[in-house]
Short mmCIF file of C-alpha atoms in Angstrom, two decimals:
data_model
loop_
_atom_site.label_atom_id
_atom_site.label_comp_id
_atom_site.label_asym_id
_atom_site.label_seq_id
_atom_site.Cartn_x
_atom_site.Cartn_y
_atom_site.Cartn_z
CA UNK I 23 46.78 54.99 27.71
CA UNK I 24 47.20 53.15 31.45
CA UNK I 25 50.14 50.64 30.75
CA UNK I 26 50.97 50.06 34.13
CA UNK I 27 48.86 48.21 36.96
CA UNK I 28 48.33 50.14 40.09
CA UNK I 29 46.79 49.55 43.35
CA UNK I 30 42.78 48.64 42.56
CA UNK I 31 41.47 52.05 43.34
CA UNK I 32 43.64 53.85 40.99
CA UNK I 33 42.77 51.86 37.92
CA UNK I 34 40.43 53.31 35.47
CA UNK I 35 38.06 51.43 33.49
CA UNK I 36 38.14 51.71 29.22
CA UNK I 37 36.84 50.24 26.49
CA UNK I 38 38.92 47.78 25.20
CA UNK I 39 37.77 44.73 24.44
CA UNK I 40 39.84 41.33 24.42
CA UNK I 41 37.56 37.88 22.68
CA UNK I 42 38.99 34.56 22.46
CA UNK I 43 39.21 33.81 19.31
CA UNK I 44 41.01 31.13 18.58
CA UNK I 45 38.41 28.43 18.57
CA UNK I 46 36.38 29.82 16.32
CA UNK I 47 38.79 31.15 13.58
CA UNK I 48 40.33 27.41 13.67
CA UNK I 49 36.87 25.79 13.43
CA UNK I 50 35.80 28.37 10.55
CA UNK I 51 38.73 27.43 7.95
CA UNK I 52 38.45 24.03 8.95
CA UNK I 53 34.28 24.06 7.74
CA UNK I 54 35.47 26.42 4.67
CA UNK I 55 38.28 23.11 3.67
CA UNK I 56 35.54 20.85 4.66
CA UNK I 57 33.28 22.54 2.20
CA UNK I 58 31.09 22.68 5.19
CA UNK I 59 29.05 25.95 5.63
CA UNK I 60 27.78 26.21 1.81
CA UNK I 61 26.28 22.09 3.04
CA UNK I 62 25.02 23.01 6.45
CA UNK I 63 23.37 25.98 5.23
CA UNK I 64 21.04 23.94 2.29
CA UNK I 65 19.43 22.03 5.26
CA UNK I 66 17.68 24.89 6.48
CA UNK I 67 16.21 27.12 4.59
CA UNK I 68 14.90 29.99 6.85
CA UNK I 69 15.85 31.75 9.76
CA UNK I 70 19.33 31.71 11.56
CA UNK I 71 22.21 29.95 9.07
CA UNK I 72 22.58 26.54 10.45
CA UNK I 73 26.23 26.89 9.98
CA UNK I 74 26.61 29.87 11.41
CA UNK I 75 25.09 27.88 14.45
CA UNK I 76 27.08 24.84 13.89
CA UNK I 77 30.00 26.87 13.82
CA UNK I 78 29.31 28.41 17.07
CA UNK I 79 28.35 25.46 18.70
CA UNK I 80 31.42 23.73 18.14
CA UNK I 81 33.80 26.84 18.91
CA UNK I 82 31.75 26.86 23.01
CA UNK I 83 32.68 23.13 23.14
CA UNK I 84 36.20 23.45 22.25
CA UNK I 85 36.38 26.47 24.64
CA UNK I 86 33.78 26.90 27.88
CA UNK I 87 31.68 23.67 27.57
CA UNK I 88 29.08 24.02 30.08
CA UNK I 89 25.59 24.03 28.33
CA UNK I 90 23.61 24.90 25.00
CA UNK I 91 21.86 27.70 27.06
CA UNK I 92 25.13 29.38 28.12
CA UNK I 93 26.79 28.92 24.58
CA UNK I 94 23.57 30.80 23.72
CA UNK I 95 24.59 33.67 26.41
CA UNK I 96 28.90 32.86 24.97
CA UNK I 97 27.67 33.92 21.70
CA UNK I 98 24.75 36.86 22.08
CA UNK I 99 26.98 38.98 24.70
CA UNK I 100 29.78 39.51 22.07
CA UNK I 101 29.04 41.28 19.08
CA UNK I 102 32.40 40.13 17.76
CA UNK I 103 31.00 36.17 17.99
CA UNK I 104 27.76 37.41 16.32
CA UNK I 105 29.47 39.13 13.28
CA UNK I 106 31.79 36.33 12.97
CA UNK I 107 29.32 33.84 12.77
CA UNK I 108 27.01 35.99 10.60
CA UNK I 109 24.30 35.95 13.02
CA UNK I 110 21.58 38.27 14.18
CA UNK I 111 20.61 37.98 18.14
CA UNK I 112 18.82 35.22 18.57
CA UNK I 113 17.03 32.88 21.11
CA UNK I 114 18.58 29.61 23.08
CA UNK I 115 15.85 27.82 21.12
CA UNK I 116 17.33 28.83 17.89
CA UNK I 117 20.13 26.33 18.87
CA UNK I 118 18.26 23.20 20.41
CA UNK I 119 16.31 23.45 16.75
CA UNK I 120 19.61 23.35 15.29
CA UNK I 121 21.12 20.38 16.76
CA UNK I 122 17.57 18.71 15.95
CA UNK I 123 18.22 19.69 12.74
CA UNK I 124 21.76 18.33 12.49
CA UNK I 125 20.87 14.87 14.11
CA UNK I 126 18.36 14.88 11.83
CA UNK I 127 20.76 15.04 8.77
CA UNK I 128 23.42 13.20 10.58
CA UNK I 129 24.30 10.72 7.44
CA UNK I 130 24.33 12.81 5.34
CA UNK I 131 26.54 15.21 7.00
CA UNK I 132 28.88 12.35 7.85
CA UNK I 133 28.63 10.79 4.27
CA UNK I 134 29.75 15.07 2.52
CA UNK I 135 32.36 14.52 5.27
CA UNK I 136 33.52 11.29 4.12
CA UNK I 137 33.57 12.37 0.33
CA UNK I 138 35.46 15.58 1.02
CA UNK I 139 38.36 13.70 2.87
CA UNK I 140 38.70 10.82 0.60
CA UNK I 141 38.67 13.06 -2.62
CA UNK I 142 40.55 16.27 -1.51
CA UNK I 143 42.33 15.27 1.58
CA UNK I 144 44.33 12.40 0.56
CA UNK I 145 42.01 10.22 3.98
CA UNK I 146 42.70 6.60 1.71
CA UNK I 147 40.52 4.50 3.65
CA UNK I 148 43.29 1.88 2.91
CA UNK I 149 43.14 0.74 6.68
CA UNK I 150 40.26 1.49 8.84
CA UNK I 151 40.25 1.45 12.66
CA UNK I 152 36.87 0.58 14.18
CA UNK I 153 35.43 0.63 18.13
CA UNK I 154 32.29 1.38 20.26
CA UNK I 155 31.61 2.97 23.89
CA UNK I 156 28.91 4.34 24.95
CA UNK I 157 27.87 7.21 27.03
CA UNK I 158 25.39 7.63 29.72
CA UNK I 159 22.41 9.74 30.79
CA UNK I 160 20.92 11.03 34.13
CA UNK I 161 17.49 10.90 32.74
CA UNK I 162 14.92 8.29 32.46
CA UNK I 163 14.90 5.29 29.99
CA UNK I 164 13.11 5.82 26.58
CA UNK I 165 13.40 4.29 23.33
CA UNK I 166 16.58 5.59 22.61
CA UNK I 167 18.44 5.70 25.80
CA UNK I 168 18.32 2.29 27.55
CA UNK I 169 20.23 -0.01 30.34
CA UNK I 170 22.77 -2.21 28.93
CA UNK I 171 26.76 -3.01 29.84
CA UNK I 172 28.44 0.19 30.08
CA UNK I 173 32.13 1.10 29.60
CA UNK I 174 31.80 3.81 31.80
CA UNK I 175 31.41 1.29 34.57
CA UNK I 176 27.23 3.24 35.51
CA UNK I 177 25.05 0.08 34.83
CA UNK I 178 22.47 2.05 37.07
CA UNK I 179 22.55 5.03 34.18
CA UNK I 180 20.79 4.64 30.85
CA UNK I 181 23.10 5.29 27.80
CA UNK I 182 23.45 4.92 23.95
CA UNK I 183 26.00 3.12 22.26
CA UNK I 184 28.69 5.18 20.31
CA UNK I 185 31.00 4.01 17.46
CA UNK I 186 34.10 5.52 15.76
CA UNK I 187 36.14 4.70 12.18
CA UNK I 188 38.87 6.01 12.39
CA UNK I 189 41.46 5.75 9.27
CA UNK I 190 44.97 4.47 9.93
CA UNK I 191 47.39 6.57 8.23
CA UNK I 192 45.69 9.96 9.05
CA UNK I 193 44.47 9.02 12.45
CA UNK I 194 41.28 11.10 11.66
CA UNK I 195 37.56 10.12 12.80
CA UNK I 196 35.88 9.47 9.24
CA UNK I 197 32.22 7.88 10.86
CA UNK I 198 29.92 8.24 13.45
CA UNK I 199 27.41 5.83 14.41
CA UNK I 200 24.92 6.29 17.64
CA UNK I 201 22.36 3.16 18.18
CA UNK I 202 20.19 2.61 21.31
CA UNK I 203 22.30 1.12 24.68
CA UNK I 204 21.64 -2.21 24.83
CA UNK I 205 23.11 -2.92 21.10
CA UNK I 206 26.00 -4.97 21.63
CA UNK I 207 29.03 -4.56 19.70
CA UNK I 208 27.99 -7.20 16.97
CA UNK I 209 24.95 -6.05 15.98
CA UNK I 210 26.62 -2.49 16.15
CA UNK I 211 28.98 -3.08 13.75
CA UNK I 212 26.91 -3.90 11.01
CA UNK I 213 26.01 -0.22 11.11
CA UNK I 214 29.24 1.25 11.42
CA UNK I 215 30.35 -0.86 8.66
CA UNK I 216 27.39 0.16 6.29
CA UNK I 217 28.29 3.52 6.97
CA UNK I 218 31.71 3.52 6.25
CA UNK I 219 31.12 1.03 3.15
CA UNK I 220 30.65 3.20 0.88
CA UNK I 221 34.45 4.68 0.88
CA UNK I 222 35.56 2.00 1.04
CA UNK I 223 37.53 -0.12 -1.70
CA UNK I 224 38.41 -3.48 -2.51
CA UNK I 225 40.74 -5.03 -0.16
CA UNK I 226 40.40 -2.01 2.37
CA UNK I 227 40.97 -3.62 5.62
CA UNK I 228 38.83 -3.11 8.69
CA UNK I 229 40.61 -3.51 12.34
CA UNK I 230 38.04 -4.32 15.55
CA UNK I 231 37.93 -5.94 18.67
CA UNK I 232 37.12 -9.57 19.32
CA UNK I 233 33.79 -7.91 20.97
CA UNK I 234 32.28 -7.49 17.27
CA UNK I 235 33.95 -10.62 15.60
CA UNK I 236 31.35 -13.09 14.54
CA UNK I 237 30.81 -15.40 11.90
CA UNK I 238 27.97 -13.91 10.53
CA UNK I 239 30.71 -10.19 10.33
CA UNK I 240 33.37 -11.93 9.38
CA UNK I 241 31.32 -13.30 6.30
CA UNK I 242 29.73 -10.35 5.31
CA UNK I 243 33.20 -8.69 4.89
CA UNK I 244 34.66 -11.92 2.97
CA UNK I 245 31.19 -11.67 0.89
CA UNK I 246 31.97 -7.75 -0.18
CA UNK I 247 35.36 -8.45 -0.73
CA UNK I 248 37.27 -6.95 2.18
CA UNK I 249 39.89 -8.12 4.79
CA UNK I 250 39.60 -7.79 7.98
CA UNK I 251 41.84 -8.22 11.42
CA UNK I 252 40.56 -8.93 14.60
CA UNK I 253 41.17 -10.37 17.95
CA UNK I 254 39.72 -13.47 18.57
CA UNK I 255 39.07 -15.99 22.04
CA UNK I 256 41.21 -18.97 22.42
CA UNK I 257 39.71 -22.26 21.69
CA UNK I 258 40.27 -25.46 23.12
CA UNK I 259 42.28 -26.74 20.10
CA UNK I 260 44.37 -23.61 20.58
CA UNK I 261 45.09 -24.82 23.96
CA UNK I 262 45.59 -28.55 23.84
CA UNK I 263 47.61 -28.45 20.44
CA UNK I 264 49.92 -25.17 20.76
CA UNK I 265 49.43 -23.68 24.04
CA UNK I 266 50.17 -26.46 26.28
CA UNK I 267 53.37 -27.38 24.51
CA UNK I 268 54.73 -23.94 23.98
CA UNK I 269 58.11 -24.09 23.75
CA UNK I 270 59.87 -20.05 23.48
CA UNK I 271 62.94 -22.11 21.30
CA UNK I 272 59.95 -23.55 18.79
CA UNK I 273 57.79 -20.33 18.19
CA UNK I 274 59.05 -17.30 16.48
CA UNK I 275 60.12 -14.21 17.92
CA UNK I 276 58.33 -11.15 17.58
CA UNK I 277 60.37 -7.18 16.99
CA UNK I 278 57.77 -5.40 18.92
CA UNK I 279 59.51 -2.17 18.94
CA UNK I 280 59.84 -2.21 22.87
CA UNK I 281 63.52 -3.88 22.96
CA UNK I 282 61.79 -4.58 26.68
CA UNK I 283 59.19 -6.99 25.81
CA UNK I 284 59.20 -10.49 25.30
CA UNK I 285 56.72 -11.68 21.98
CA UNK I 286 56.47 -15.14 20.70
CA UNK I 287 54.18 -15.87 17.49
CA UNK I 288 53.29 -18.23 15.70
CA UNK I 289 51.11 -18.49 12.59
CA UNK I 290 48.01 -21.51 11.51
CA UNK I 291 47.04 -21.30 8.11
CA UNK I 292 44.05 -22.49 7.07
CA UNK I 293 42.38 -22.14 3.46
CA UNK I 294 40.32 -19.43 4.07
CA UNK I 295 42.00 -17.10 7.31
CA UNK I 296 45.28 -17.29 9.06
CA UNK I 297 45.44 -17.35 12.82
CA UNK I 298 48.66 -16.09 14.40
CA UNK I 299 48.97 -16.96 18.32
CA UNK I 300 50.87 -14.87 20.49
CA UNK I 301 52.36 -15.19 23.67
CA UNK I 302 53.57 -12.23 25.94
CA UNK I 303 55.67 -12.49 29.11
CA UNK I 304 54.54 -9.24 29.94
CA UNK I 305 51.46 -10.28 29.52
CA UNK I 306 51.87 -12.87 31.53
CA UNK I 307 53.46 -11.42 34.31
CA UNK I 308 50.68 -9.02 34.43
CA UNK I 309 48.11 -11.40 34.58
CA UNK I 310 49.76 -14.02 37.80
CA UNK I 311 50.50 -10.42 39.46
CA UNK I 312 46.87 -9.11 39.11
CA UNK I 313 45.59 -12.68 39.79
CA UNK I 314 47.70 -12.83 43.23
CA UNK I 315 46.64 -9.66 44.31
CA UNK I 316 43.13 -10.44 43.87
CA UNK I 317 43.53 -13.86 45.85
CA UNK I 318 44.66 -12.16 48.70
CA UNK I 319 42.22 -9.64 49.19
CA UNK I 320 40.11 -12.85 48.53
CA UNK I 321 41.80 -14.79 51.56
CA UNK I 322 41.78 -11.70 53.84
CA UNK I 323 37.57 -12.09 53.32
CA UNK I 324 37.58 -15.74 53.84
CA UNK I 325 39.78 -15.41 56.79
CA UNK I 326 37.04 -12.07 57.77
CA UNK I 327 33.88 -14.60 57.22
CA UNK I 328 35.54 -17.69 58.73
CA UNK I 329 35.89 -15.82 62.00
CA UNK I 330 32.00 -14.15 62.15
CA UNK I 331 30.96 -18.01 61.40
CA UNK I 332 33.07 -18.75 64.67
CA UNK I 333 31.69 -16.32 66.68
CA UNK I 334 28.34 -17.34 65.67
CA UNK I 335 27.50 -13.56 63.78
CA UNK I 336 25.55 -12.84 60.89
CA UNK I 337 27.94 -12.77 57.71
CA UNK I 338 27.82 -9.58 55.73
CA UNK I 339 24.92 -8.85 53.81
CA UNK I 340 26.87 -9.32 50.46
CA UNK I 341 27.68 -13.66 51.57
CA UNK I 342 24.11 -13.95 52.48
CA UNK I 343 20.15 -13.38 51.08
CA UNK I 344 18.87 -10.15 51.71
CA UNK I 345 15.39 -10.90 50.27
CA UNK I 346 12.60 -10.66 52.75
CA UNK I 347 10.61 -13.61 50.77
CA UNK I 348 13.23 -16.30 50.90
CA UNK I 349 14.92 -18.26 53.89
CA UNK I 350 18.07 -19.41 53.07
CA UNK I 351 20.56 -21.72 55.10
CA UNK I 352 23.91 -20.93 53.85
CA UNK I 353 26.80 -23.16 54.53
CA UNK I 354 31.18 -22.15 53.67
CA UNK I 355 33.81 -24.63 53.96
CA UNK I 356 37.52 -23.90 54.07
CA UNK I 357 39.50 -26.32 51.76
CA UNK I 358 42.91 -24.64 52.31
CA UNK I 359 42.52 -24.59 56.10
CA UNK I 360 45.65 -25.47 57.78
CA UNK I 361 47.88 -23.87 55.55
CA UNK I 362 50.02 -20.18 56.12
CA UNK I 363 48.36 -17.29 54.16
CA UNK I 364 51.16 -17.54 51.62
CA UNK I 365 51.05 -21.39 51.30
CA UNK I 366 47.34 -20.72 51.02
CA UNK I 367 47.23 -18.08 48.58
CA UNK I 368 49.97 -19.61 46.36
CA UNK I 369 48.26 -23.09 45.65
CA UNK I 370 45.47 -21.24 44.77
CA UNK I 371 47.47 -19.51 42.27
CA UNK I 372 48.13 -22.71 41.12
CA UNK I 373 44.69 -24.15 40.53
CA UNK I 374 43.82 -20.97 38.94
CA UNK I 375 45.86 -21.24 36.06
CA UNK I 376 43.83 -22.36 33.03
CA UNK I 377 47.04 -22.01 30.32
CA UNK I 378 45.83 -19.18 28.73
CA UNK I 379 47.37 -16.96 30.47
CA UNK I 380 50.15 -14.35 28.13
CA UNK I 381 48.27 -16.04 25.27
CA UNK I 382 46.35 -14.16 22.84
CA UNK I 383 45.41 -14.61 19.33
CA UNK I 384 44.48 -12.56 15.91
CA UNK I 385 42.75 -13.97 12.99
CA UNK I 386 43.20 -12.30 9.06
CA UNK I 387 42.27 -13.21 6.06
CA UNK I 388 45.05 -11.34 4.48
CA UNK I 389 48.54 -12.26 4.26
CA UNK I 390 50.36 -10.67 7.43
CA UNK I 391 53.25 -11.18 8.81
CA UNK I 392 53.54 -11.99 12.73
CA UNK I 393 55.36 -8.86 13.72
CA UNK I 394 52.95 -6.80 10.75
CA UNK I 395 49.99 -7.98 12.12
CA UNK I 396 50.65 -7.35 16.26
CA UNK I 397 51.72 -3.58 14.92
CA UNK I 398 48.25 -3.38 12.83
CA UNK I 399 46.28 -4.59 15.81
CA UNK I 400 47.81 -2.49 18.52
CA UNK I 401 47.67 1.04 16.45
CA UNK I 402 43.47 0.24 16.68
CA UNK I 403 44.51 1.63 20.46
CA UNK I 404 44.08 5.22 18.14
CA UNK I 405 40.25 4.74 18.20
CA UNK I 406 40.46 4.55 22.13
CA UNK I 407 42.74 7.62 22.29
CA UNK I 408 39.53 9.47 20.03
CA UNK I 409 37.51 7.92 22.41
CA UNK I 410 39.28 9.75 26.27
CA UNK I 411 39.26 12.58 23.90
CA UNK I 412 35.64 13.31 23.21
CA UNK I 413 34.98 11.84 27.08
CA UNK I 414 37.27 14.05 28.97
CA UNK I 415 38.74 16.61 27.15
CA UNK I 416 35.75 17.63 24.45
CA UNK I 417 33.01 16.17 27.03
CA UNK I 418 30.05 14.29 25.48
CA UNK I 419 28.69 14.37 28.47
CA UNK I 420 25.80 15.49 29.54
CA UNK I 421 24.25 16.31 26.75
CA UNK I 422 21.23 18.06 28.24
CA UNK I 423 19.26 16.98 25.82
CA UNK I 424 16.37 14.03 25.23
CA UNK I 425 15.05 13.32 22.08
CA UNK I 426 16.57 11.14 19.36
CA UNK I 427 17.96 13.48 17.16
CA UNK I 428 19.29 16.16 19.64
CA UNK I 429 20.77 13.54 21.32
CA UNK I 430 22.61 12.57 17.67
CA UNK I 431 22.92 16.55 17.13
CA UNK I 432 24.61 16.85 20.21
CA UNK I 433 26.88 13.84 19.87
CA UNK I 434 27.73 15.23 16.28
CA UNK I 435 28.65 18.24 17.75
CA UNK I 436 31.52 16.67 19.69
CA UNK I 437 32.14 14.84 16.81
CA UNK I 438 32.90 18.06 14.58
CA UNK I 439 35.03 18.65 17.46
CA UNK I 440 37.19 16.07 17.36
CA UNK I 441 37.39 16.17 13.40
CA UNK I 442 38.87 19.78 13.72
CA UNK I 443 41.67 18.81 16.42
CA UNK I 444 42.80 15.83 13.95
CA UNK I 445 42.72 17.82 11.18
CA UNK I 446 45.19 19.98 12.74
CA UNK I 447 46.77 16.65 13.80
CA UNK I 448 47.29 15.50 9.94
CA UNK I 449 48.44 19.25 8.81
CA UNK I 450 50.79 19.74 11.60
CA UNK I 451 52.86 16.04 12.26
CA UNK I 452 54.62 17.65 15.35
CA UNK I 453 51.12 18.11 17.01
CA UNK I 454 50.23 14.28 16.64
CA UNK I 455 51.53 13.58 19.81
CA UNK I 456 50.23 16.54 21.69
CA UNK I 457 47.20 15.68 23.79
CA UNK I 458 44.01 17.38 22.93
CA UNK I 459 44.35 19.07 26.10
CA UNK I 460 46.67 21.46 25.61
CA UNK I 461 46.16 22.15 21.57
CA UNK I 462 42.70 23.24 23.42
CA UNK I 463 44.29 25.38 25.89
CA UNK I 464 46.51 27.20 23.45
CA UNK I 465 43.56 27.81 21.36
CA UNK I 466 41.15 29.22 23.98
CA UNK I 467 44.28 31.29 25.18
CA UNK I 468 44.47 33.08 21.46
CA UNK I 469 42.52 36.24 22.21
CA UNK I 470 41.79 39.53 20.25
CA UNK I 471 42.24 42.50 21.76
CA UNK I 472 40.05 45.99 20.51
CA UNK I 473 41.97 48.99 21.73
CA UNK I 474 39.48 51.81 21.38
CA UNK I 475 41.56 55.41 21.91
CA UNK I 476 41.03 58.68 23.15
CA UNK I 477 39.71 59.96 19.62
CA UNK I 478 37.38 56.89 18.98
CA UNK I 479 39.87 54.81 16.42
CA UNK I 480 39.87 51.25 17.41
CA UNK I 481 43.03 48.97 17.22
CA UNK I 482 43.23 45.48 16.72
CA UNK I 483 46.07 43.44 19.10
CA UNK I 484 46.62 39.31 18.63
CA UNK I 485 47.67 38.28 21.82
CA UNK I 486 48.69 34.88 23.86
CA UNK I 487 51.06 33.71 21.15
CA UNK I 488 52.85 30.32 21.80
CA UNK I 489 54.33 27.85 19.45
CA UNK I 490 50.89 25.74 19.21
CA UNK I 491 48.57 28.81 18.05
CA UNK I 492 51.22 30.62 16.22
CA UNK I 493 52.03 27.40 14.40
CA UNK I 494 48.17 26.86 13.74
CA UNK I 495 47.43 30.49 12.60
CA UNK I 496 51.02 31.21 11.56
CA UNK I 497 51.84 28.57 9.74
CA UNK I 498 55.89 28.57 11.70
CA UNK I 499 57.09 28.49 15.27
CA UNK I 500 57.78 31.55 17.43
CA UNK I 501 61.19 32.44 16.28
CA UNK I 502 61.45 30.41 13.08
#
């Protein structure tokens, strides 16, 4: 057997074999806990097993990622993948039919998945994390994928909206919901929510963003007996009465955890909710800082435009109508002529400051304390963690596909994904704060070696052991 590397024209070729397969062992006995293959394969009831597909599908986007076509290609050029997956050879459309098939079925897929963690997983639901994104397409509108205000900062792209439930002790994903791109958030909740509803229990409470808070949410949860916690905008009121006479001495410090930051609270009860206002010097710093650095590329424009206007120019197309149709006579005046650039820039400061500013405020209609409820608000940042996750590490994007339920099938997909990483997440606590990134790397990186020998008898070699896979596969760390 050649054990030692020599120069490239002395090397002679075998037939060993090395697969990656850490992926797809990991994603198998997390479907076999999941009680997911047995489920899968009772949608489909001829031809190639729509878990075995599933299965496969998931392992390529945990490992290679690039397309449904060359996952098809990842999968029929090793015979190891195919007998794993307890496949025969098949056909790139066998797969696009499957994740029709699996957007098709996508609640009740979600709704086996929700059972299975709440009954035999110890997922309580006590606390439930909720958020929406969306993701865009580089493909025409339809009735599915429209314009509408994107997070990922493309308003010229088409998208659908995306939202997560996350649940708060085990930090894993428990719903899905996908609804056309120009839902806002408060109309998208009421799906989420009637999706997750029914693991819900009495006096589960639900954490959002002030994005979905609404009356008409708000009341629907009081109606079905749940509490909620959400952000919500400063009023007036809030203003006039508490903000404006804030006093650090009067208000109530907040333990924040961070012995660097400075939290004040203080708590409005009212018959039905309790409102606790916060204010943050951070916070506040943050905001004069940002605001200041705005205003001066601000007065650097001003001071730009003022001197065109002297020298009789045209202004820049962006200060002036660029529509063929329409004659406009446009017309700037300096009010804070005559002053230095820092003079300037500061009283602008000045008359920019509303009294909001290091303000915020949560409303509950459960019984939190000030410090309980900043803690409950600020672990909902989980949801966007899940949410960089399936964007730039598990890539939801592009999909590649076009109709409605590929589009879910796909989505699902990363979905499954990002169910198997927190799984491992909850089973191993010292890979909670690992970053998908790497628990992905060590994975792909697992490989299985076939060492096929002078008289034909083939040897099997694990390779690429480090404390993440061998931990995962192991069950201990190297050396333990």
């Amino acid at each position: 057997m050649q054990t030692v590397l020599k120069t490239p024209h002395n090397i002679k070729p075998n037939q060993n074999k090395t697969f990656p397969i850490g992926t797809i062992q990991t994603v198998k006995h997390i479907f076999e806990e999941l009680h997911l293959t047995p489920f899968l394969d009772d949608l489909k009831h001829s031809g190639h097993q729509l878990s075995g597909l599933t299965t496969g599908l998931v392992s390529y986007k945990m490992t290679e990622d690039l397309s449904v076509s060359r996952c098809h290609q990842w999968i029929n050029n090793n015979p190891y993948l195919l007998k794993e997956l307890q496949l025969d050879p098949f056909g790139d459309d066998a797969l696009y039919r499957g994740l029709a098939i699996l957007g098709k079925n996508k609640h009740l897929i979600l709704s086996h998945l929700l059972h299975v963690l709440k009954n035999e997983h110890g997922v309580g639901l006590d606390m439930v994390f909720m958020d929406w994104t969306t993701a865009y397409f580089e493909a025409k509108p339809s009735d599915y994928i429209k314009y509408g205000h994107s997070r990922d900062h493309r308003p010229d792209r088409p998208q659908v909206t995306i939202g997560l439930a996350q649940d708060q002790h085990s930090k894993i994903s428990v719903r899905l919901s996908i609804q056309p791109g120009n839902i806002n958030d408060q109309t998208h909740f009421k799906k989420t929510y009637q999706q997750i509803k029914p693991g819900l229990r009495q006096g589960s409470v639900l954490v959002f963003d002030a994005g979905a808070t609404g009356t008409p949410n708000l009341d629907l949860l009081v109606s079905d007996k749940r509490k909620y916690l959400t952000r919500m905008k400063l009023n007036t009121s809030d203003v006039k009465q508490h903000l404006n006479t804030f006093n650090k001495e009067e208000w109530t410090p907040v333990v924040t955890g961070n012995k660097d930051e400075e939290v004040y609270g203080k708590q409005l009860v009212f018959p039905s909710r309790t409102k606790y206002l916060y204010f943050s010097q951070t916070l506040y710093d943050d905001t004069l800082s940002n605001r200041r650095k705005h205003l001066e590329r601000e007065y650097d424009e001003a001071l730009d435009l003022w001197k065109t206007i002297q020298e009789k120019k045209k202004p820049r197309k962006k200060y002036r109508n660029s529509n063929h149709f329409l004659q406009t006579h446009l017309s700037y005046t300096f009010p804070l002529t005559g002053l230095s650039r820092e003079e300037a820039i500061e009283r602008a400061l000045q008359l920019s400051i509303t009294g909001k500013e290091g303000f915020f405020a949560l409303v509950s209609n459960k019984d939190f304390s000030l410090h309980e409820a900043l803690q409950y608000y600020r672990e909902k940042d989980g949801v966007e963690k899940l949410f960089n996750s399936i964007k730039n590490e598990l890539h939801i994007r592009p999909t590649r596909c076009w109709t409605q339920e590929a589009i879910d099938g796909s989505i699902l997909i990363v979905f499954l994904a990002q169910l198997v990483i927190s799984l491992l997440r909850y089973k191993h606590e010292c890979l909670c704060h690992i970053s998908t990134k790497f628990i992905l790397q060590s994975l792909r990186n697992f490989a299985l070696t076939i060492i096929v020998g002078h008289d034909g008898v083939r040897k099997r070699v694990f390779s690429n052991f480090d404390w993440i896979n061998t931990l995962i596969f192991c069950g201990k760390t190297p050396g333990s």
